[in-house]
Amino acid sequence: MGGLNMRWLLASLGVVLLLAGLWLLLGVYQAGHTLSAVGGLVVMAASGWVFLSPKAYAYRYLYPGVAAVLVFIVFPAVYTAGIGFTNYSSTNLLSFDRVTAYMLSETTTADGAGMTFSLHQAGGQYRLKLSDEAGQSWVSPLVQLEDNKPQQLQLQAAGTENLPEKESIKTVIAKQSALKALRLTLPNQTQPWRLSSLSQFSPTQLLYQKNADGSLRNTQDGSLIKPNFKTGFYETVAGENLIPGFKVNVGFSNFTRIFASDDFQGPMFKIFGWTVLFAFLTVVFTFVVGMALAVVLNWEALRFRGVYRTLLFLPYAVPGFISILVFRGLFNESFGEINMVLNGLFGLRPAWFSDPFNAKAMILIVNTWLGYPYIMLLCSGLIKSIPSDLYEASAINGAGPLTNLFKITLPLILKPMMPLLIASFAFNFNNFVLISLLTDGRPDFIDSKVPAGTTDILVSYTYRLAFQDSGQNFGLAAAISTVIFALVAVLSLINLRLTRVNQEEKR
């Protein structure tokens, strides 16, 4: 009985998940993302087959991992690379069809005088009254003014009925968005009237009409605008781009800009060099400090080792973003404690945030502080695995601590540490949080036309290109991200290669 109930429970849960998935995919399809909806449907069908078919029993345990890799790694990587081949930006967000529809919906005030209007509340609804200079008036039916949904109202000539007292200008301002969405039509007219000011409605007409060849004709002056599928804009005859633009494929244009444009080439290579140096020095410093502390803490004669180990581990226990912000305050050039101490001892007040060299030194100091506890823990574990016989034999031969360190300890822990150090290098290669919170990439290059700083690494540089100063160029940022992804992928392959070599040596 219990097994039967469990089976029904699982079946019910499966039906609920199926319906929820179909409802979600329907929403994605209605939002215009057909390919995403089809992809989701394929994933649902594959999931159902794997977990329901006896033939796919062996794949049930492998499928979640493979699906996670496809959804969270492969899909974002492919999507980002795809964006890198487009002109996707803050001015080119929409598709061509949506931009065309936007252009065709643009209206302009037509010839003819406007009419003053008044707003009258009746219960929870409103009526509008339009009056011309000759004293004629027209009134609307009752209408809700609660949202911005477009509404068309047919006006009628005002009779002898008494309308409620008109609302104040404060109410008109509060209902301004809903009033802008209204389209009023007078008797025996087809031309819509729209809100043109807080006291007036005016006749309007569409600004553009579509021609058979795809161009749009301006109904006011007769000029033509045509879509340019190379730039992603509607253009006037004089070549002026009209906003909003639409998304088009630009091929390798973004990648060419990265490596060939003078605006990007200078800061790009400088930032790439600093990124490599920053990641490399961080790994070196954290390894040296972490290993040295691990060696000291494994000294049997050292008293209170547990206390020291706990204190040295504290930087790893504090969330990184908190530590970074604390260090930002400590390194403050005017009020920071570090400059106060240096000034008191040596008469120095380094410009940590305005001098490029000092800023880079500060970043390395902070990152070493954040990273050494992890290395110290790893080295402590590896040191404990070294047979004590080696040190005893070394002592019999008269070797000292330094000889033991460089001849026994370091060679035996360096090989197993190498894949982890490479992984640390790859992590710091994209350590966006540290740069963003500590220096925000500054001080900036004074000769750069694009937003770029001397302490920027590639990922923070990409962020500034995409979301700051330069108009949110997502396509260019995606191209740089693709290049970074390729570099990290190479590092990962090297990591896997070294791991395999270590495993073969152990055998």
Coordinates of C-alpha atoms in Angstrom, one line a residue:
M1 CA 0.0 0.0 0.0
G2 CA 2.8 2.4 0.9
G3 CA 4.6 1.6 -2.4
L4 CA 1.4 2.2 -4.3
N5 CA 0.9 5.6 -2.6
M6 CA 4.5 6.6 -3.3
R7 CA 4.0 5.7 -7.0
W8 CA 0.9 7.8 -7.2
L9 CA 2.7 10.6 -5.4
L10 CA 5.6 10.5 -7.9
A11 CA 3.2 10.3 -10.8
S12 CA 1.3 13.3 -9.6
L13 CA 4.5 15.3 -9.0
G14 CA 5.6 14.4 -12.5
V15 CA 2.3 15.6 -14.0
V16 CA 2.5 18.9 -12.1
L17 CA 6.1 19.5 -13.2
L18 CA 5.1 18.7 -16.8
L19 CA 2.2 21.2 -16.8
A20 CA 4.4 23.8 -15.1
G21 CA 7.1 23.3 -17.7
L22 CA 4.6 23.5 -20.6
W23 CA 3.1 26.7 -19.1
L24 CA 6.6 28.2 -18.8
L25 CA 7.5 27.3 -22.3
L26 CA 4.2 28.8 -23.6
G27 CA 5.1 32.0 -21.9
V28 CA 8.6 32.0 -23.5
Y29 CA 7.0 31.3 -26.9
Q30 CA 4.5 34.1 -26.5
A31 CA 7.3 36.5 -25.5
G32 CA 8.7 35.9 -29.0
H33 CA 11.6 33.6 -28.1
T34 CA 10.7 30.7 -30.4
L35 CA 14.1 29.0 -30.4
S36 CA 14.3 29.1 -26.6
A37 CA 10.9 27.6 -26.4
V38 CA 11.8 24.8 -28.8
G39 CA 15.0 24.2 -26.9
G40 CA 13.1 23.9 -23.7
L41 CA 10.7 21.5 -25.3
V42 CA 13.5 19.3 -26.5
V43 CA 15.1 19.3 -23.0
M44 CA 11.7 18.3 -21.5
A45 CA 11.2 15.5 -24.0
A46 CA 14.7 14.2 -23.3
S47 CA 14.2 14.4 -19.6
G48 CA 11.0 12.5 -19.9
W49 CA 12.6 9.8 -22.1
V50 CA 15.6 9.4 -19.8
F51 CA 13.6 9.0 -16.6
L52 CA 10.6 7.0 -18.0
S53 CA 12.1 4.7 -20.6
P54 CA 13.7 1.4 -19.3
K55 CA 16.2 1.6 -22.2
A56 CA 17.6 4.9 -20.8
Y57 CA 18.1 3.5 -17.2
A58 CA 21.9 3.7 -17.4
Y59 CA 21.8 7.4 -18.3
R60 CA 19.6 8.5 -15.4
Y61 CA 22.6 9.2 -13.2
L62 CA 24.6 10.9 -15.9
Y63 CA 21.9 13.0 -17.3
P64 CA 21.6 15.7 -14.6
G65 CA 25.3 16.5 -14.8
V66 CA 25.3 16.6 -18.6
A67 CA 22.1 18.7 -18.6
A68 CA 23.7 21.1 -16.0
V69 CA 26.8 21.5 -18.2
L70 CA 24.7 22.2 -21.3
V71 CA 22.4 24.7 -19.5
F72 CA 24.9 26.5 -17.3
I73 CA 28.2 26.3 -19.3
V74 CA 27.7 25.5 -23.0
F75 CA 24.5 27.6 -23.6
P76 CA 25.9 30.8 -21.9
A77 CA 29.2 30.4 -23.8
V78 CA 27.6 29.8 -27.2
Y79 CA 25.0 32.6 -26.5
T80 CA 27.8 35.1 -25.5
A81 CA 29.9 34.2 -28.5
G82 CA 26.8 34.7 -30.7
I83 CA 26.2 38.1 -29.3
G84 CA 29.8 39.0 -30.1
F85 CA 29.0 38.8 -33.8
T86 CA 26.1 41.3 -33.5
N87 CA 25.8 45.1 -33.0
Y88 CA 23.7 44.4 -29.8
S89 CA 23.8 47.6 -27.7
S90 CA 21.7 50.1 -25.9
T91 CA 20.7 51.7 -29.2
N92 CA 20.2 48.3 -31.0
L93 CA 18.2 46.3 -28.6
L94 CA 15.1 45.4 -30.7
S95 CA 14.6 43.2 -33.7
F96 CA 14.0 44.7 -37.2
D97 CA 10.3 43.9 -37.1
R98 CA 9.8 45.6 -33.7
V99 CA 11.7 48.7 -34.8
T100 CA 9.6 48.9 -38.0
A101 CA 6.4 48.6 -35.9
Y102 CA 7.7 51.3 -33.6
M103 CA 8.4 53.6 -36.5
L104 CA 4.9 53.0 -38.0
S105 CA 3.3 53.7 -34.7
E106 CA 5.0 57.1 -34.4
T107 CA 2.5 59.9 -34.6
T108 CA 2.7 63.7 -35.1
T109 CA 0.3 66.5 -34.5
A110 CA -1.8 67.1 -37.6
D111 CA -2.9 70.5 -39.0
G112 CA -5.8 72.0 -37.1
A113 CA -6.3 73.6 -33.7
G114 CA -6.5 71.6 -30.6
M115 CA -9.4 71.7 -28.1
T116 CA -9.3 72.2 -24.4
F117 CA -10.5 69.4 -22.2
S118 CA -11.7 68.8 -18.7
L119 CA -11.8 65.6 -16.7
H120 CA -15.0 64.7 -14.7
Q121 CA -15.1 61.8 -12.2
A122 CA -18.3 59.7 -11.9
G123 CA -17.9 57.0 -9.3
G124 CA -14.6 55.2 -10.0
Q125 CA -14.6 56.2 -13.7
Y126 CA -14.1 59.4 -15.7
R127 CA -15.6 61.3 -18.6
L128 CA -13.7 63.8 -20.8
K129 CA -15.2 66.9 -22.3
L130 CA -13.6 68.7 -25.2
S131 CA -14.5 72.2 -26.2
D132 CA -13.5 74.3 -29.2
E133 CA -13.2 78.1 -29.5
A134 CA -16.6 78.4 -31.0
G135 CA -18.2 77.0 -27.9
Q136 CA -19.0 73.5 -29.2
S137 CA -18.4 70.6 -26.9
W138 CA -18.1 66.8 -27.0
V139 CA -18.1 64.3 -24.2
S140 CA -16.7 60.8 -23.9
P141 CA -18.3 57.7 -22.4
L142 CA -17.2 56.5 -19.0
V143 CA -13.7 55.2 -19.0
Q144 CA -11.3 53.7 -16.5
L145 CA -8.0 55.6 -16.2
E146 CA -6.1 53.1 -14.0
D147 CA -3.4 51.9 -16.4
N148 CA -1.6 52.8 -19.6
K149 CA -3.5 50.4 -21.9
P150 CA -4.4 52.1 -25.2
Q151 CA -8.1 52.8 -25.5
Q152 CA -10.2 54.3 -28.3
L153 CA -13.2 56.4 -27.4
Q154 CA -16.0 57.7 -29.6
L155 CA -17.1 61.2 -28.5
Q156 CA -20.6 62.5 -28.7
A157 CA -21.9 66.0 -28.9
A158 CA -22.5 67.4 -25.4
G159 CA -26.2 67.6 -24.6
T160 CA -27.9 69.2 -21.7
E161 CA -26.8 66.7 -19.2
N162 CA -24.8 68.0 -16.2
L163 CA -21.4 66.6 -15.7
P164 CA -19.8 66.4 -12.3
E165 CA -17.5 69.2 -11.4
K166 CA -14.2 69.0 -13.3
E167 CA -11.1 67.6 -11.6
S168 CA -8.1 69.7 -10.6
I169 CA -4.9 69.9 -12.5
K170 CA -3.3 67.7 -9.8
T171 CA -5.7 64.8 -10.9
V172 CA -4.9 65.4 -14.5
I173 CA -1.2 65.1 -13.8
A174 CA -1.7 61.9 -11.8
K175 CA -3.7 60.4 -14.7
Q176 CA -1.3 61.8 -17.4
S177 CA 0.0 58.4 -18.5
A178 CA -3.5 56.9 -18.9
L179 CA -4.7 60.1 -20.8
K180 CA -1.7 59.8 -23.2
A181 CA -2.9 56.3 -24.1
L182 CA -6.4 57.5 -25.1
R183 CA -7.4 57.9 -28.8
L184 CA -10.5 60.1 -29.1
T185 CA -12.6 60.3 -32.3
L186 CA -15.1 63.0 -33.0
P187 CA -18.4 62.2 -34.8
N188 CA -18.0 61.7 -38.6
Q189 CA -14.2 61.8 -38.3
T190 CA -11.6 59.1 -38.4
Q191 CA -8.6 61.1 -37.4
P192 CA -7.7 60.3 -33.8
W193 CA -7.1 63.0 -31.2
R194 CA -4.4 62.6 -28.5
L195 CA -3.3 64.4 -25.5
S196 CA -0.9 67.2 -26.6
S197 CA -0.6 69.1 -23.3
L198 CA -2.1 69.1 -19.8
S199 CA -5.1 71.1 -21.0
Q200 CA -5.5 70.2 -24.6
F201 CA -6.2 67.3 -27.1
S202 CA -5.0 67.7 -30.7
P203 CA -5.6 65.8 -33.9
T204 CA -2.8 63.4 -34.7
Q205 CA -1.7 61.4 -37.7
L206 CA 0.9 58.6 -38.3
L207 CA 4.4 59.9 -39.0
Y208 CA 5.4 57.2 -41.4
Q209 CA 3.8 55.0 -44.0
K210 CA 5.4 51.9 -45.4
N211 CA 6.2 51.6 -49.1
A212 CA 6.2 48.4 -51.1
D213 CA 10.1 48.3 -51.2
G214 CA 10.3 48.4 -47.4
S215 CA 11.2 52.1 -47.1
L216 CA 9.1 54.4 -44.9
R217 CA 7.7 57.7 -46.2
N218 CA 7.4 60.7 -43.8
T219 CA 3.8 61.9 -44.1
Q220 CA 4.8 65.4 -43.2
D221 CA 7.5 66.3 -45.7
G222 CA 7.5 63.2 -48.0
S223 CA 11.1 62.2 -47.2
L224 CA 12.1 58.5 -47.2
I225 CA 14.0 56.5 -44.6
K226 CA 15.4 53.1 -45.5
P227 CA 16.8 50.3 -43.3
N228 CA 20.5 49.7 -43.4
F229 CA 21.2 46.0 -42.5
K230 CA 24.9 46.7 -42.2
T231 CA 24.6 49.4 -39.5
G232 CA 21.3 48.3 -38.0
F233 CA 19.5 51.7 -38.3
Y234 CA 16.9 53.3 -40.4
E235 CA 18.7 56.0 -42.3
T236 CA 17.7 59.2 -43.9
V237 CA 18.8 60.1 -47.5
A238 CA 21.6 62.2 -45.9
G239 CA 22.8 59.0 -44.0
E240 CA 21.6 60.1 -40.6
N241 CA 20.8 57.2 -38.3
L242 CA 17.4 57.1 -36.6
I243 CA 17.0 55.7 -33.1
P244 CA 16.1 53.1 -32.1
G245 CA 18.3 50.8 -34.2
F246 CA 17.8 47.1 -34.7
K247 CA 20.1 44.1 -34.1
V248 CA 22.0 42.8 -37.1
N249 CA 24.9 40.4 -37.7
V250 CA 28.2 42.3 -38.1
G251 CA 30.5 39.3 -38.6
F252 CA 34.0 39.7 -37.1
S253 CA 33.6 43.5 -36.8
N254 CA 33.7 43.5 -32.9
F255 CA 36.8 41.1 -32.9
T256 CA 38.5 43.3 -35.5
R257 CA 37.9 46.4 -33.3
I258 CA 39.5 44.6 -30.3
F259 CA 42.8 43.8 -32.1
A260 CA 43.0 46.4 -34.9
S261 CA 41.3 49.6 -33.7
D262 CA 43.7 52.2 -32.3
D263 CA 41.1 53.2 -29.7
F264 CA 41.0 49.6 -28.3
Q265 CA 44.4 48.3 -29.2
G266 CA 46.5 50.5 -26.9
P267 CA 44.6 49.9 -23.6
M268 CA 43.7 46.4 -24.6
F269 CA 47.3 45.1 -24.7
K270 CA 48.2 47.1 -21.6
I271 CA 45.3 45.6 -19.7
F272 CA 46.0 42.1 -21.0
G273 CA 49.6 42.4 -19.8
W274 CA 48.5 43.6 -16.4
T275 CA 45.9 40.9 -16.2
V276 CA 48.5 38.2 -16.8
L277 CA 51.0 39.8 -14.4
F278 CA 48.3 40.3 -11.7
A279 CA 47.1 36.7 -11.8
F280 CA 50.7 35.4 -11.9
L281 CA 52.0 37.5 -9.0
T282 CA 48.9 36.8 -7.0
V283 CA 49.6 33.1 -7.3
V284 CA 53.3 33.5 -6.5
F285 CA 52.7 35.7 -3.5
T286 CA 49.9 33.6 -2.0
F287 CA 51.8 30.4 -2.5
V288 CA 55.0 31.8 -0.9
V289 CA 53.2 33.3 2.0
G290 CA 50.8 30.3 2.5
M291 CA 53.6 27.7 2.2
A292 CA 55.9 29.6 4.6
L293 CA 53.2 29.9 7.2
A294 CA 52.3 26.2 6.7
V295 CA 55.9 25.2 7.3
V296 CA 56.1 27.3 10.4
L297 CA 52.8 26.0 11.8
N298 CA 53.9 22.4 11.2
W299 CA 57.0 23.0 13.4
E300 CA 56.5 20.6 16.3
A301 CA 58.3 22.8 18.8
L302 CA 56.0 25.8 18.2
R303 CA 53.7 26.4 21.1
F304 CA 50.1 27.6 20.7
R305 CA 50.0 26.4 17.1
G306 CA 46.2 26.1 17.2
V307 CA 45.8 29.7 18.2
Y308 CA 48.2 30.9 15.4
R309 CA 46.4 28.7 12.9
T310 CA 43.0 30.0 13.9
L311 CA 44.2 33.7 13.7
L312 CA 45.8 33.1 10.3
F313 CA 42.7 31.4 9.0
L314 CA 40.4 34.4 9.9
P315 CA 41.0 36.3 6.6
Y316 CA 39.5 33.3 4.8
A317 CA 36.5 33.2 7.1
V318 CA 35.5 36.9 6.5
P319 CA 33.5 37.4 3.2
G320 CA 35.8 38.8 0.6
F321 CA 33.8 41.8 -0.4
I322 CA 33.7 43.0 3.3
S323 CA 37.5 42.6 3.6
I324 CA 38.0 44.5 0.3
L325 CA 35.9 47.4 1.4
V326 CA 37.7 47.5 4.8
F327 CA 41.0 47.6 3.0
R328 CA 39.7 50.4 0.8
G329 CA 39.2 52.4 3.9
L330 CA 42.5 51.5 5.4
F331 CA 44.4 52.6 2.2
N332 CA 42.5 55.9 2.0
E333 CA 45.1 58.5 1.1
S334 CA 43.9 61.2 3.5
F335 CA 42.3 59.3 6.4
G336 CA 43.4 55.7 6.1
E337 CA 45.3 54.1 9.0
I338 CA 48.0 52.7 6.7
N339 CA 49.1 56.1 5.6
M340 CA 48.9 57.4 9.1
V341 CA 51.3 54.7 10.3
L342 CA 53.7 55.2 7.3
N343 CA 53.6 58.9 7.8
G344 CA 54.4 58.5 11.5
L345 CA 57.2 56.1 11.0
F346 CA 58.8 57.2 7.7
G347 CA 57.1 60.4 6.7
L348 CA 55.5 58.7 3.7
R349 CA 51.9 59.1 2.4
P350 CA 51.7 57.0 -0.8
A351 CA 49.0 57.9 -3.3
W352 CA 47.4 54.4 -3.3
F353 CA 44.5 55.3 -5.6
S354 CA 45.9 58.0 -7.9
D355 CA 49.4 56.5 -8.7
P356 CA 49.2 53.5 -11.1
F357 CA 52.2 51.6 -9.5
N358 CA 50.9 52.1 -5.9
A359 CA 47.4 51.1 -6.9
K360 CA 48.7 47.9 -8.5
A361 CA 50.8 47.2 -5.4
M362 CA 47.8 47.8 -3.2
I363 CA 45.7 45.3 -5.2
L364 CA 48.4 42.6 -4.9
I365 CA 48.7 43.2 -1.1
V366 CA 45.0 42.9 -0.6
N367 CA 44.6 39.9 -2.9
T368 CA 47.5 38.1 -1.2
W369 CA 45.8 38.7 2.2
L370 CA 42.6 37.2 0.8
G371 CA 44.2 34.2 -0.9
Y372 CA 47.1 33.0 1.4
P373 CA 44.8 31.1 4.0
Y374 CA 43.6 28.8 1.3
I375 CA 47.1 28.0 0.1
M376 CA 48.2 27.6 3.7
L377 CA 45.5 25.0 4.4
L378 CA 46.4 23.0 1.3
C379 CA 50.2 23.1 2.1
S380 CA 49.6 22.1 5.7
G381 CA 47.7 19.0 4.5
L382 CA 50.4 18.1 2.0
I383 CA 53.2 18.7 4.5
K384 CA 51.6 16.3 6.9
S385 CA 51.6 13.6 4.2
I386 CA 55.4 13.8 3.7
P387 CA 57.0 10.7 5.5
S388 CA 58.9 11.8 8.6
D389 CA 61.6 9.4 7.7
L390 CA 62.9 11.7 5.0
Y391 CA 63.5 14.5 7.5
E392 CA 65.1 12.1 9.9
A393 CA 67.5 10.9 7.2
S394 CA 68.2 14.5 6.3
A395 CA 69.0 15.4 9.9
I396 CA 71.4 12.4 10.1
N397 CA 73.2 13.8 7.1
G398 CA 73.5 17.2 8.8
A399 CA 70.9 19.1 6.7
G400 CA 69.4 22.3 8.1
P401 CA 65.8 23.7 7.8
L402 CA 66.5 25.5 4.6
T403 CA 67.9 22.4 3.0
N404 CA 64.8 20.4 4.1
L405 CA 62.6 23.1 2.7
F406 CA 64.1 23.4 -0.7
K407 CA 65.2 19.7 -1.1
I408 CA 62.3 17.8 0.5
T409 CA 59.2 19.9 1.3
L410 CA 59.0 22.2 -1.7
P411 CA 59.6 19.5 -4.4
L412 CA 57.1 17.1 -2.8
I413 CA 54.2 19.7 -2.5
L414 CA 54.8 21.7 -5.6
K415 CA 53.7 19.0 -8.1
P416 CA 50.4 18.2 -6.4
M417 CA 49.8 21.9 -5.9
M418 CA 50.4 22.8 -9.5
P419 CA 46.9 22.1 -10.9
L420 CA 45.4 24.1 -7.9
L421 CA 47.8 27.0 -8.6
I422 CA 46.8 27.0 -12.3
A423 CA 43.1 27.0 -11.2
S424 CA 43.9 29.9 -8.9
F425 CA 45.6 31.7 -11.8
A426 CA 42.4 31.2 -13.9
F427 CA 40.2 32.5 -11.1
N428 CA 42.3 35.6 -10.6
F429 CA 42.3 36.1 -14.3
N430 CA 38.6 37.0 -13.9
N431 CA 38.7 38.4 -10.4
F432 CA 36.2 41.2 -11.1
V433 CA 35.0 41.7 -7.5
L434 CA 38.4 42.7 -6.2
I435 CA 39.1 45.3 -9.0
S436 CA 35.6 46.6 -9.0
L437 CA 35.3 47.2 -5.2
L438 CA 38.9 48.3 -4.6
T439 CA 39.9 50.6 -7.4
D440 CA 37.1 50.3 -10.1
G441 CA 39.9 50.0 -12.6
R442 CA 41.3 53.5 -11.8
P443 CA 43.4 55.6 -12.3
D444 CA 42.3 55.8 -15.9
F445 CA 44.7 56.0 -18.9
I446 CA 44.9 59.7 -19.8
D447 CA 45.5 58.9 -23.5
S448 CA 42.6 56.4 -24.0
K449 CA 39.4 57.3 -25.8
V450 CA 37.5 54.3 -24.3
P451 CA 36.9 53.8 -20.6
A452 CA 40.0 51.9 -19.4
G453 CA 42.1 52.2 -16.3
T454 CA 45.6 51.2 -15.3
T455 CA 44.3 48.6 -12.8
D456 CA 41.6 47.2 -15.0
I457 CA 41.8 43.6 -15.8
L458 CA 40.1 42.2 -18.9
V459 CA 36.8 41.3 -17.2
S460 CA 36.5 44.7 -15.5
Y461 CA 37.5 46.4 -18.8
T462 CA 34.7 44.4 -20.5
Y463 CA 32.2 45.5 -17.8
R464 CA 33.1 49.2 -18.3
L465 CA 32.8 48.9 -22.0
A466 CA 29.4 47.2 -21.7
F467 CA 27.7 49.1 -18.9
Q468 CA 29.6 52.3 -18.3
D469 CA 30.5 55.5 -20.2
S470 CA 30.4 54.1 -23.8
G471 CA 26.7 53.4 -24.3
Q472 CA 26.4 49.8 -23.2
N473 CA 28.0 48.0 -26.2
F474 CA 27.0 44.5 -25.4
G475 CA 28.2 43.1 -28.7
L476 CA 31.8 44.4 -28.2
A477 CA 31.7 43.2 -24.5
A478 CA 30.6 39.8 -25.7
A479 CA 33.5 39.6 -28.2
I480 CA 36.0 40.4 -25.4
S481 CA 34.3 37.9 -23.1
T482 CA 34.7 35.3 -25.8
V483 CA 38.4 36.0 -26.1
I484 CA 38.7 35.8 -22.3
F485 CA 36.8 32.5 -22.3
A486 CA 39.2 31.1 -24.9
L487 CA 42.2 32.1 -22.7
V488 CA 40.6 30.5 -19.6
A489 CA 39.7 27.4 -21.6
V490 CA 43.4 27.0 -22.6
L491 CA 44.4 27.3 -18.9
S492 CA 41.8 24.7 -18.0
L493 CA 43.2 22.3 -20.6
I494 CA 46.7 22.8 -19.2
N495 CA 45.3 22.1 -15.8
L496 CA 43.7 18.9 -17.0
R497 CA 46.9 17.9 -18.7
L498 CA 49.0 18.5 -15.5
T499 CA 46.5 16.6 -13.5
R500 CA 46.7 13.6 -15.8
V501 CA 50.5 13.7 -15.7
N502 CA 50.4 13.6 -11.9
Q503 CA 48.0 10.7 -11.9
E504 CA 50.2 8.8 -14.4
E505 CA 53.3 9.5 -12.2
K506 CA 51.5 8.1 -9.1
R507 CA 50.8 4.9 -11.0

